[in-house]
Coordinates of C-alpha atoms and ligand atoms in Angstrom, one line a residue:
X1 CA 0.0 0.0 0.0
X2 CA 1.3 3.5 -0.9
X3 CA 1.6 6.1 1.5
X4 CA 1.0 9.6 1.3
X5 CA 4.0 11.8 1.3
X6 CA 3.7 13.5 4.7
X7 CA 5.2 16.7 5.9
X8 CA 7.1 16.2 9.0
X9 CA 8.6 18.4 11.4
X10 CA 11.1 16.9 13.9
X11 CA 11.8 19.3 17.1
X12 CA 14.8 18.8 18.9
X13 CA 17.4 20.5 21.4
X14 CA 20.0 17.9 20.2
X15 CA 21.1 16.3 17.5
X16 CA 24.7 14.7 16.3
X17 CA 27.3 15.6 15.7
X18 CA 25.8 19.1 16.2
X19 CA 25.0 19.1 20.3
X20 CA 24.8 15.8 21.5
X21 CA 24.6 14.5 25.5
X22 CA 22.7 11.6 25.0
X23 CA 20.8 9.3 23.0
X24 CA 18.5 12.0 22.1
X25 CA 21.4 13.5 19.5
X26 CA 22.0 9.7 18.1
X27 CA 18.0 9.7 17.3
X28 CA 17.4 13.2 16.1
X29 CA 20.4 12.5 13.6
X30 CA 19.0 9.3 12.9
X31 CA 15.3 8.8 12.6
X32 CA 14.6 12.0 10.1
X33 CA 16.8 10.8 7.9
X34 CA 15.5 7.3 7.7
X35 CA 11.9 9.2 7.3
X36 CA 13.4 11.0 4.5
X37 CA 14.7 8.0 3.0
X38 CA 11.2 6.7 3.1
X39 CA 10.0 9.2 0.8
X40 CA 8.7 12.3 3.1
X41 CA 9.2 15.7 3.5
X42 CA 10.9 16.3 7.2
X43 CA 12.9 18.7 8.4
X44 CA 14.4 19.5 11.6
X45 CA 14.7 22.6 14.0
X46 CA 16.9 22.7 17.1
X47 CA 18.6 25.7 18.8
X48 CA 22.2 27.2 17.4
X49 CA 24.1 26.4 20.8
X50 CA 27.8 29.0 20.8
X51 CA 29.5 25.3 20.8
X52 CA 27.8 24.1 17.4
X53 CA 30.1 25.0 14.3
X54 CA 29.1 24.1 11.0
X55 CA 28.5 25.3 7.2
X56 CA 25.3 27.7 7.9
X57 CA 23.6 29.6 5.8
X58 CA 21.6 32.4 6.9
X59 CA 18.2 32.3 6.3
X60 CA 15.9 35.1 8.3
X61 CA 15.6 37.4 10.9
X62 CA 12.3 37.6 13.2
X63 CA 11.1 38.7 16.1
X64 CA 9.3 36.9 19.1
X65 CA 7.1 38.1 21.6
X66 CA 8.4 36.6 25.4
X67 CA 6.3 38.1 27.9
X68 CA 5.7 42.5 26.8
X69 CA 9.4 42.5 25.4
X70 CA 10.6 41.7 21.8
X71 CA 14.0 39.1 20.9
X72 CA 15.2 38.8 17.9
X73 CA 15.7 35.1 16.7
X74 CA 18.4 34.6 13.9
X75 CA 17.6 31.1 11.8
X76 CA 20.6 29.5 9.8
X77 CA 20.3 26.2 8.0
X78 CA 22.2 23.1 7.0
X79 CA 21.8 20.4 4.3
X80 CA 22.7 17.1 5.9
X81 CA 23.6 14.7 3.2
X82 CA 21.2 11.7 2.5
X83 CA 23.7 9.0 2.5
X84 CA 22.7 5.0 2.1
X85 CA 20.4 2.7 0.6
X86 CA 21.3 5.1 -2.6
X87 CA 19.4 8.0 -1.8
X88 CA 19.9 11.5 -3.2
X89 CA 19.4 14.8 -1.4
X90 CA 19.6 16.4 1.8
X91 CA 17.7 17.0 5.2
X92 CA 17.4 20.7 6.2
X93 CA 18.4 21.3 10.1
X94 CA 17.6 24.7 10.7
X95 CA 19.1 26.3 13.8
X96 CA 17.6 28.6 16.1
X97 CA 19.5 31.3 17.3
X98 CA 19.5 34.1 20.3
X99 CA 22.3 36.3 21.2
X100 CA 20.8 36.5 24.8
X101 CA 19.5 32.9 25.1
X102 CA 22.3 30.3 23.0
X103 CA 25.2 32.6 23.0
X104 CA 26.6 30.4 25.8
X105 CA 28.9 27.6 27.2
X106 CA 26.7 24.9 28.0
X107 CA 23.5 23.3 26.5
X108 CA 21.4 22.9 29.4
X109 CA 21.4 24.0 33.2
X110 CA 21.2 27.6 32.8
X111 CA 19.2 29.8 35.2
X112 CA 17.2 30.9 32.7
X113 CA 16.2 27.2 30.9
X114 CA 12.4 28.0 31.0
X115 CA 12.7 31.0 29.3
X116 CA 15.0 30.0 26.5
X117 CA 12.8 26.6 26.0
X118 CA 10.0 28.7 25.7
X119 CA 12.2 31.4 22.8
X120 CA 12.9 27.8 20.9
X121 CA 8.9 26.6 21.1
X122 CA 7.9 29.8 20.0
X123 CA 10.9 30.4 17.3
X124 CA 9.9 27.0 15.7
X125 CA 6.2 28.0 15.8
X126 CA 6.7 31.3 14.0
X127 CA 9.1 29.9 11.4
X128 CA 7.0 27.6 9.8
X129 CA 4.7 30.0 7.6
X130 CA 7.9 32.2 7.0
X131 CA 9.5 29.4 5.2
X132 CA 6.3 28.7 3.3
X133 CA 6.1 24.9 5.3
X134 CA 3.1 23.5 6.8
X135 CA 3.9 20.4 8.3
X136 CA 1.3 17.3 8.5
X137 CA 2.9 16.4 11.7
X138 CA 5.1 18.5 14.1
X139 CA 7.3 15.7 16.4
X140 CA 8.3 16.8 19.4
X141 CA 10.9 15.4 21.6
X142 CA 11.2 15.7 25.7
X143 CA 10.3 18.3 27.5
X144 CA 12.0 21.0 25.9
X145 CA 9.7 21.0 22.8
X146 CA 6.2 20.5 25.2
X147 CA 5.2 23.8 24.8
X148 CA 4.6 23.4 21.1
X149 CA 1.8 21.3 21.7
X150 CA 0.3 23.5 24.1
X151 CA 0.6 26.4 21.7
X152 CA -0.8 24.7 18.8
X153 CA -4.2 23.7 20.8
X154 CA -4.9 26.9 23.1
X155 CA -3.2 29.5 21.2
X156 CA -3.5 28.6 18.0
X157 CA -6.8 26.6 17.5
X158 CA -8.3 28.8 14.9
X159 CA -5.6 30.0 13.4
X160 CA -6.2 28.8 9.6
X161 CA -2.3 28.1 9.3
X162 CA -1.6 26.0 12.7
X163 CA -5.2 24.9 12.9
X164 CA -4.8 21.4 10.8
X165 CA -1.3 20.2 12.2
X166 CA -1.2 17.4 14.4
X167 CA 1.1 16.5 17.2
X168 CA 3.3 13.4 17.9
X169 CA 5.5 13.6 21.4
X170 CA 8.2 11.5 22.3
X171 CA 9.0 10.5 25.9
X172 CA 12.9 10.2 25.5
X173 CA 13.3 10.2 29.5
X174 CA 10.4 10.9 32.1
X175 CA 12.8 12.0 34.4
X176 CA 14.1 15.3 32.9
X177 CA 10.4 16.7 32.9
X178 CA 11.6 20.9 32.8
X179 CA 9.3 21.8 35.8
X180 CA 9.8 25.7 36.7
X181 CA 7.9 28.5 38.3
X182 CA 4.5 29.2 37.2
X183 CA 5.8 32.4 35.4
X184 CA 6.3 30.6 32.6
X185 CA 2.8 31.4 31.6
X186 CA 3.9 35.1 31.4
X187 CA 6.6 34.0 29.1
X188 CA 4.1 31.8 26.9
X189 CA 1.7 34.6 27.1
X190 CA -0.9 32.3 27.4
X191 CA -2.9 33.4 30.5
X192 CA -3.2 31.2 33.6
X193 CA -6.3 29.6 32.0
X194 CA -3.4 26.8 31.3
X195 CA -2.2 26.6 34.9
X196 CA -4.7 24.3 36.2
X197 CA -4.0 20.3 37.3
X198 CA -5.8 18.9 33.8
X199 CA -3.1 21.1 31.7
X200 CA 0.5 22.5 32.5
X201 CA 0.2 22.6 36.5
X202 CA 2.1 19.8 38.0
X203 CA 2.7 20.1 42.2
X204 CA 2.7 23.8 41.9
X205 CA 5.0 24.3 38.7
X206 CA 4.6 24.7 35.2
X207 CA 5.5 21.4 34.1
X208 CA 7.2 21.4 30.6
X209 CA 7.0 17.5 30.0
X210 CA 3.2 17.3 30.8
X211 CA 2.3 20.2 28.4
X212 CA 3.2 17.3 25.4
X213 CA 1.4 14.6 27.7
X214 CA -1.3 16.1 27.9
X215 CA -1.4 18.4 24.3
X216 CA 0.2 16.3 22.0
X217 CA -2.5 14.1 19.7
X218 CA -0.2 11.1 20.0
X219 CA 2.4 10.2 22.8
X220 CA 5.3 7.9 22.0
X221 CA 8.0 6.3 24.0
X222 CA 11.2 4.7 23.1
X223 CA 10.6 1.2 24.2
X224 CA 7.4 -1.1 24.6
X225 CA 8.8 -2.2 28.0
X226 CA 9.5 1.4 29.1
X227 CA 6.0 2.5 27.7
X228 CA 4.1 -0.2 30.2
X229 CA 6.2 1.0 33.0
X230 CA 5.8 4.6 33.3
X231 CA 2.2 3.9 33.7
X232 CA 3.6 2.3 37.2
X233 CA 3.9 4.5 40.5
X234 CA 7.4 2.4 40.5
X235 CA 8.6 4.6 36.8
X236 CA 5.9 6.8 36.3
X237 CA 7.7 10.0 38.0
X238 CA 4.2 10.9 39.8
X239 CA 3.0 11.3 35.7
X240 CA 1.6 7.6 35.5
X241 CA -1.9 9.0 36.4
X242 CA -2.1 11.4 33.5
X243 CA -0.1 8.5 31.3
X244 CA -2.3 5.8 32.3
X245 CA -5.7 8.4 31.6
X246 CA -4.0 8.3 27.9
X247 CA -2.6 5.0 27.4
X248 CA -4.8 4.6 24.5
X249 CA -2.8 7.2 22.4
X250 CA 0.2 6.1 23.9
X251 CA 2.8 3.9 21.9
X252 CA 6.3 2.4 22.2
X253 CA 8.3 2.2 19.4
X254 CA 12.1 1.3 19.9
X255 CA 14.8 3.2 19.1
X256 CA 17.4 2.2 16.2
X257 CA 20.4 3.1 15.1
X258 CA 22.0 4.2 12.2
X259 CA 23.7 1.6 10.6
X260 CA 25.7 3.5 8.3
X261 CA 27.3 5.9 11.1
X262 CA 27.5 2.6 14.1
X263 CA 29.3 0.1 11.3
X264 CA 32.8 -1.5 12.3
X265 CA 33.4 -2.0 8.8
X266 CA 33.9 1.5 7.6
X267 CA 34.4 3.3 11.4
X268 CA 37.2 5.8 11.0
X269 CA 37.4 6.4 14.8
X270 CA 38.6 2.5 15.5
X271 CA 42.3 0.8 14.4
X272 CA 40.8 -1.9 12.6
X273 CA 38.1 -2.1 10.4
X274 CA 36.0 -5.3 10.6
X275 CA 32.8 -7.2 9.6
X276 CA 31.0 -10.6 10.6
X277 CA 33.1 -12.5 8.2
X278 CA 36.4 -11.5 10.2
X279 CA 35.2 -10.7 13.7
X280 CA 39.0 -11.6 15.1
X281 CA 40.0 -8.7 14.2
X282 CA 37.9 -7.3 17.1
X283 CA 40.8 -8.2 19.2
X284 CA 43.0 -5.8 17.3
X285 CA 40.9 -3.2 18.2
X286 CA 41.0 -4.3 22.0
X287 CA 44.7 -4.6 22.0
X288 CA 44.5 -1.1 20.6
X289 CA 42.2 0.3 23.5
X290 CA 44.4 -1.7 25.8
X291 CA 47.5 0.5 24.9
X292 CA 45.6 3.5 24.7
X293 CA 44.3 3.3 28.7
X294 CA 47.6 2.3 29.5
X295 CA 45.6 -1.2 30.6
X296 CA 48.2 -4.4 30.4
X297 CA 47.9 -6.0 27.0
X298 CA 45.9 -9.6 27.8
X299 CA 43.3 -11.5 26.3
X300 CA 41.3 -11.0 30.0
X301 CA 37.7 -10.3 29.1
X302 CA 37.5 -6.2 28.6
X303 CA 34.1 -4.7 29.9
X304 CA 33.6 -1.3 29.0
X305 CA 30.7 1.4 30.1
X306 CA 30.2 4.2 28.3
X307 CA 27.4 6.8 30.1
X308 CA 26.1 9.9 31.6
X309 CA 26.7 9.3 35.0
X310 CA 23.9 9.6 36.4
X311 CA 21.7 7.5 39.1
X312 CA 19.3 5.9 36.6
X313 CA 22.4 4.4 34.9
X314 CA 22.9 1.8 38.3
X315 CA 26.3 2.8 38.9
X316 CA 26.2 2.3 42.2
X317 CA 25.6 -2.0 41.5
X318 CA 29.2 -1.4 40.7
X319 CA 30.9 1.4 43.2
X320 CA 29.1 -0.8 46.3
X321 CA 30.9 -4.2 45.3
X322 CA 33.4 -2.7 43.4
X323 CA 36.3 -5.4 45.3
X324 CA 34.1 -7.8 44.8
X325 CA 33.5 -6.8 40.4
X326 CA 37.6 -6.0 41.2
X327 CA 38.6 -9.7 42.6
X328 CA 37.5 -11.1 39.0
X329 CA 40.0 -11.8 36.4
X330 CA 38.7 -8.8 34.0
X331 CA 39.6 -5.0 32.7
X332 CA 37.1 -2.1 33.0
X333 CA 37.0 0.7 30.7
X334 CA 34.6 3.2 31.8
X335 CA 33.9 6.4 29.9
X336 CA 31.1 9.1 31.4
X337 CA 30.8 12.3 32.6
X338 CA 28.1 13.7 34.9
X339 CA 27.6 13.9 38.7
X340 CA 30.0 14.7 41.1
X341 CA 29.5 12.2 43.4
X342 CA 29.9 9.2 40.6
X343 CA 33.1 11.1 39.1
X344 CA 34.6 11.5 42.5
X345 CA 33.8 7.6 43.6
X346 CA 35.4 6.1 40.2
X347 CA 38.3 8.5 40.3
X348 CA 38.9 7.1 43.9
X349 CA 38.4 3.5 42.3
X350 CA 41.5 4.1 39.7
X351 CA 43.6 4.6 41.4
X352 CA 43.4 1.8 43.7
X353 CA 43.6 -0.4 40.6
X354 CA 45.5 1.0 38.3
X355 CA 45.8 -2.6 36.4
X356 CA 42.7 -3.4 35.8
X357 CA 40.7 -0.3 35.4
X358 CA 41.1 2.8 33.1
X359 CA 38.2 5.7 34.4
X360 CA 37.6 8.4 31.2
X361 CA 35.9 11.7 32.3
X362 CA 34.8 13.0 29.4
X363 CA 32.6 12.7 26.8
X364 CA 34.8 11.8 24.1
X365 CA 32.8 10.5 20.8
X366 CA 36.2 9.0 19.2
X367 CA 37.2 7.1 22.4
X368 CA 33.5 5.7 22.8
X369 CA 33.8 4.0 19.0
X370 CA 36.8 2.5 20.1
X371 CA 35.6 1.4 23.4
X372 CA 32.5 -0.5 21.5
X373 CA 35.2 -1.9 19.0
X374 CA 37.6 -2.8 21.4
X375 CA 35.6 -4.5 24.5
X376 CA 34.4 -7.7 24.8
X377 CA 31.7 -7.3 26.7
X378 CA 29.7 -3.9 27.5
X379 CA 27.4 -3.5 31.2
X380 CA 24.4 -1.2 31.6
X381 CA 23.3 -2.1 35.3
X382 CA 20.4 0.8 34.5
X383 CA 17.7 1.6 37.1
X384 CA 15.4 2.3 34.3
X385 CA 16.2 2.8 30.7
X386 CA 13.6 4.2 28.2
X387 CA 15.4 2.7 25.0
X388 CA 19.3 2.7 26.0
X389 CA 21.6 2.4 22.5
X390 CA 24.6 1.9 24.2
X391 CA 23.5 -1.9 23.8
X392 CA 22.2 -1.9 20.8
X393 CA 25.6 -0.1 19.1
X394 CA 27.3 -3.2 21.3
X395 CA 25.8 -5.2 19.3
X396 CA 26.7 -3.4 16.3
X397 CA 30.3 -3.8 17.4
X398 CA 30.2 -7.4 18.3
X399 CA 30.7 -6.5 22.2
X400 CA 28.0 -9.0 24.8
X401 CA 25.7 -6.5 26.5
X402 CA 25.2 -8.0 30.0
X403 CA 22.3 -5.5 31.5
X404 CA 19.6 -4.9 33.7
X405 CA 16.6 -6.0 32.2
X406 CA 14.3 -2.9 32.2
X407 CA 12.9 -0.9 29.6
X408 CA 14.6 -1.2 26.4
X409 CA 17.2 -3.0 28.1
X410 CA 15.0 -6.3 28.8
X411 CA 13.3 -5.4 25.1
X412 CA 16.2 -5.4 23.0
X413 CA 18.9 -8.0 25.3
X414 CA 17.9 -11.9 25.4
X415 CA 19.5 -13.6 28.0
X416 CA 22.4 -16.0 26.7
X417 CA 20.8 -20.0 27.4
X418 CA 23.2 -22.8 27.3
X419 CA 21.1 -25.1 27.1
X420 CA 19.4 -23.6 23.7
X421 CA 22.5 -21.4 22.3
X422 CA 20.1 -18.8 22.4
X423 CA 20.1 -15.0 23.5
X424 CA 22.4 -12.2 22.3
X425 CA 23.6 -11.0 25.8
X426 CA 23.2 -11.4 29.4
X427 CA 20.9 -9.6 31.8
X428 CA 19.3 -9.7 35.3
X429 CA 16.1 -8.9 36.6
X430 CA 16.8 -7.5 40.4
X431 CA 18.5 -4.3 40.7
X432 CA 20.9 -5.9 43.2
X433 CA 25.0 -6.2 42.9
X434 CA 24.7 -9.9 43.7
X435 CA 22.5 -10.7 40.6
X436 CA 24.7 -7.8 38.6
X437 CA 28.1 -9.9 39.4
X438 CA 26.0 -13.2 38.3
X439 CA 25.6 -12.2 34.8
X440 CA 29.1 -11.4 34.9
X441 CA 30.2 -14.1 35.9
X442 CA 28.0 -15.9 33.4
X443 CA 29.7 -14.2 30.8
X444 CA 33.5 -14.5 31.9
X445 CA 32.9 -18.1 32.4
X446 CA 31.6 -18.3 28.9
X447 CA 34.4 -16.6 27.0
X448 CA 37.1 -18.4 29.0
X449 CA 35.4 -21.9 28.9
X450 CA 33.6 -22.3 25.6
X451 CA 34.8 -19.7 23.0
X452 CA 33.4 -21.3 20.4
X453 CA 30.1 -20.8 21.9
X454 CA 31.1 -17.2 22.7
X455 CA 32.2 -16.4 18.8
X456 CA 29.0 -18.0 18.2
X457 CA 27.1 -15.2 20.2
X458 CA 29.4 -12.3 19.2
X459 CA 28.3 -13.7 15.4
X460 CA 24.6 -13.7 16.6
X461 CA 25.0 -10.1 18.0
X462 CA 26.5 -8.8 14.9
X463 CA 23.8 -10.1 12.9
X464 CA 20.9 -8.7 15.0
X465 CA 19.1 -5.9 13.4
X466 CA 17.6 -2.7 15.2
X467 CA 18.7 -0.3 12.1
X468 CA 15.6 2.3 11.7
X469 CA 13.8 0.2 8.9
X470 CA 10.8 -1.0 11.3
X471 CA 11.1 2.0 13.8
X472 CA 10.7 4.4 11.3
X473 CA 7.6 2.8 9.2
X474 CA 5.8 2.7 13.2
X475 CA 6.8 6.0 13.1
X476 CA 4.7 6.8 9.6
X477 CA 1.8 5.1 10.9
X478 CA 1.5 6.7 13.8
X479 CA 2.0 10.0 12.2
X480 CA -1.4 9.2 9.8
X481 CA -2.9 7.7 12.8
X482 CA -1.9 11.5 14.6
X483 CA -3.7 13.0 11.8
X484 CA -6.4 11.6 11.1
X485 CA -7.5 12.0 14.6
X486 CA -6.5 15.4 14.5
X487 CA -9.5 15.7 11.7
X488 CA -11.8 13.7 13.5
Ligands
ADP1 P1 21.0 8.4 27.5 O1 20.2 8.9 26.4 O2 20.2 8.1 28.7 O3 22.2 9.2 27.8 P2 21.6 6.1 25.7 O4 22.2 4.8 25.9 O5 20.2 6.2 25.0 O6 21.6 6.9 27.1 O7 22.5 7.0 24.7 C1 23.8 7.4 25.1 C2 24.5 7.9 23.9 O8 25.5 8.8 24.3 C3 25.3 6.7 23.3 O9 25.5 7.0 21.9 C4 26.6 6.8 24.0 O10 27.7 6.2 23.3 C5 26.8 8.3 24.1 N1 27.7 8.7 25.3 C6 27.3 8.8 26.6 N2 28.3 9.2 27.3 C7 29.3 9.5 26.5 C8 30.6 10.1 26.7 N3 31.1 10.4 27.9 N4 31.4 10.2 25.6 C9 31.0 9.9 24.3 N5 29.7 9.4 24.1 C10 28.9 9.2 25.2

């Protein structure tokens, strides 16, 4: 069956390589180019942070009203080459930009978040009939881009231009929900008709992340798993009420990656290229990541960890037995940067073993490529995890995800059964540092004792697929399904 051509507008405050802190970046760079390639019209708009450098062209000056005053926002575009499965063209990123609000270090965590949020909702709002596009569908993404939704359904219900377009929002993370002082209705201009318990009020604040919950036509999250869950008191983040009261316009639909960009064959950031057919040469890369953390070249297994460090990632499974993860025959590479308390705890942990750890604070996109080449196996103990990718580019990489098996963690990761030579990793159920060291132990015992069956399982990960092919046709329907209840 055909489908129409849709006009799609992807919202974002990050996308690689641009501005990237998470998996956000990896999706926004990913999925509306795999829409693209499908045959529709997207484009994407995200803010012009100071760190962003790239080949812009200018496109228009505007001004937006925040509150009684006037700001200027400054747009500049990019063409992002279309490359793979032979497609021609580009994807035009257009970049929103403030002197007062992006001119900055920093992406997020200024004083002044609410307001700047608010500058981008509004600058993507009034660029649309300015650039002469009227999208089918906007997509928004987290709470930074809630306010759109709002917008679209109080402010601008009749106006003949915004009145048709329909609204798809994507849960990326529940917890990052942008909740701020109720002025933000001043800033919105909306009046405090909004500020009520069934809209934007949310235990006294303006809540950002349940303007698009409650707004947006259709709500999506990044996992199945993780869309069940946050209807739980246990994930919800005191939203599973509201989620639950719209769980029939709520969907899961699991991340992929881009298979072009995450592909050990052509990856110019690793030593050694290499592909299913010659998998050994993985362990070139890993001698390679050996001598670059100063780790002692051996073939002990090689776990790396590459993540915000933060405490939904479960890094305290590790920092609570870390003797205990330490007394195993093993290196750990870990790569992350975040809270203080995390950063100060594994820097403690290097230096006591200096041979068998190497801690990274950073965030360092070249050194994570050759962690994924160069490990043999790869832990996410998360506490929750909407999607996670840091598995699923494991995979990719022919590194054993052992994980926690939540969200898209226990949706993506079958445990590895010896009995059936089945699974494509190793996870446990209880967030607990005894059932953590289990699995790997379960692993190490695996590569040391049976490699055959372990080369089997790094061939089985290779092969598995989570490229954007599915995700992205899910994606399509829902966006008809968006609106055609929008005309309803
Ligand atoms: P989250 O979005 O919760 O941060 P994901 O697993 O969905 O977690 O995505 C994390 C992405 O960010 C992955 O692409 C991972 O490789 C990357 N990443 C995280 N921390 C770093 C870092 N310090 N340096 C480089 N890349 C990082």
């Amino acid at each position: 069956m055909s489908v129409k051509k849709l006009k799609i507008l992807f919202v974002t405050a990050e996308m690689s390589p641009f501005a990237k802190t998470g998996g956000l970046a990896d999706v926004a760079a990913s999925l509306p180019k795999a829409l693209a390639e499908l045959g529709h019209d997207v484009r994407v708009v995200m803010p012009k942070y100071q760190s962003i450098e790239a080949d812009f062209r200018y496109v228009m000056d505007f001004p937006i009203q925040i509150e009684n005053r006037i700001e200027t926002c400054v747009v500049r575009k990019v063409d992002v080459n279309l490359k793979g499965t032979g497609k021609k063209g580009s994807l035009p990123v257009y970049f929103a930009d403030s002197y007062k609000y992006f001119d900055r270090d920093g992406i997020y965590g200024h004083y002044d978040d609410s307001e700047r949020f608010v500058f981008f909702c509004k600058a993507t709002l009034n660029l649309l009939p300015l650039i002469n596009f009227k999208p089918d569908i906007i997509h928004c993404n987290d709470w930074h881009t809630g306010p759109i939704c709002l917008l679209l359904k109080e402010e601008l219900k009749d106006n003949e231009f915004y009145k048709s377009i329909s609204t798809v929002y994507t849960i990326h993370n529940l917890e990052y929900q942008g909740n701020f002082h109720s002025y933000v209705v001043n800033l919105l201009n909306t009046g405090y008709e909004v500020f009520t318990p069934e809209k934007a009020e949310f235990f006294g604040m303006f809540s950002f992340m349940k303007t698009g919950l409650v707004y947006a036509d259709v709500i999506t999250t990044v996992s199945s798993v993780y869309a069940k869950e946050i209807q739980t008191p246990q994930y919800g983040e005191r939203l599973d009420g509201l989620l639950q009261k719209r769980s029939s316009d709520l969907y899961g639909v699991l991340n992929g990656i881009d298979y072009e960009e995450f592909n050990p064959g052509t990856d110019r950031s690793i030593e050694h290229n290499f592909g299913v057919d010659n998998f050994q040469d993985k362990k070139l890369n890993k001698s390679a990541l050996q001598k670059e953390t100063g780790l002692p070249q051996s073939d002990v297994p090689v776990i790396g960890l590459i993540s915000r460090l933060s405490g939904q990632k479960g890094l305290n499974l590790i920092i609570d037995r870390i003797d205990d993860f330490m007394a195993r025959d093993l290196q750990f590479v870990l790569l992350g940067t975040g809270d203080d308390y995390y950063q100060d705890h594994f820097r403690r942990i290097a230096a006591k073993y200096p041979e068998k750890i190497s801690i990274n604070l950073e965030f360092n996109a070249k050194l994570a490529q050759k962690i994924y080449a160069g490990s043999d196996m790869f832990l996410m103990p998360s506490r929750f995890e909407p999607c996670g990718l840091g598995q699923i580019i494991s995979l990719r990489y022919g590194t054993i995800p052992i994980v926690r098996a939540t969200g898209g963690l226990a949706e993506t990761i079958i445990d590895y059964d010896e009995d059936t030579s089945h699974g494509n990793g190793f996870s446990f159920s209880n967030f607990s540092s005894d059932d953590m060291i289990d699995a790997i132990d379960r692993a190490i015992m695996l590569y040391k004792e049976k490699p055959d069956e372990w080369n089997k399982l790094v061939v089985r990960a290779m092969k598995s697929d989570f490229s954007w092919n599915r995700s992205a046709a899910k994606y399509v329907e829902l966006y008809i399904n968006a609106v055609n209840k929008r005309r309803d």
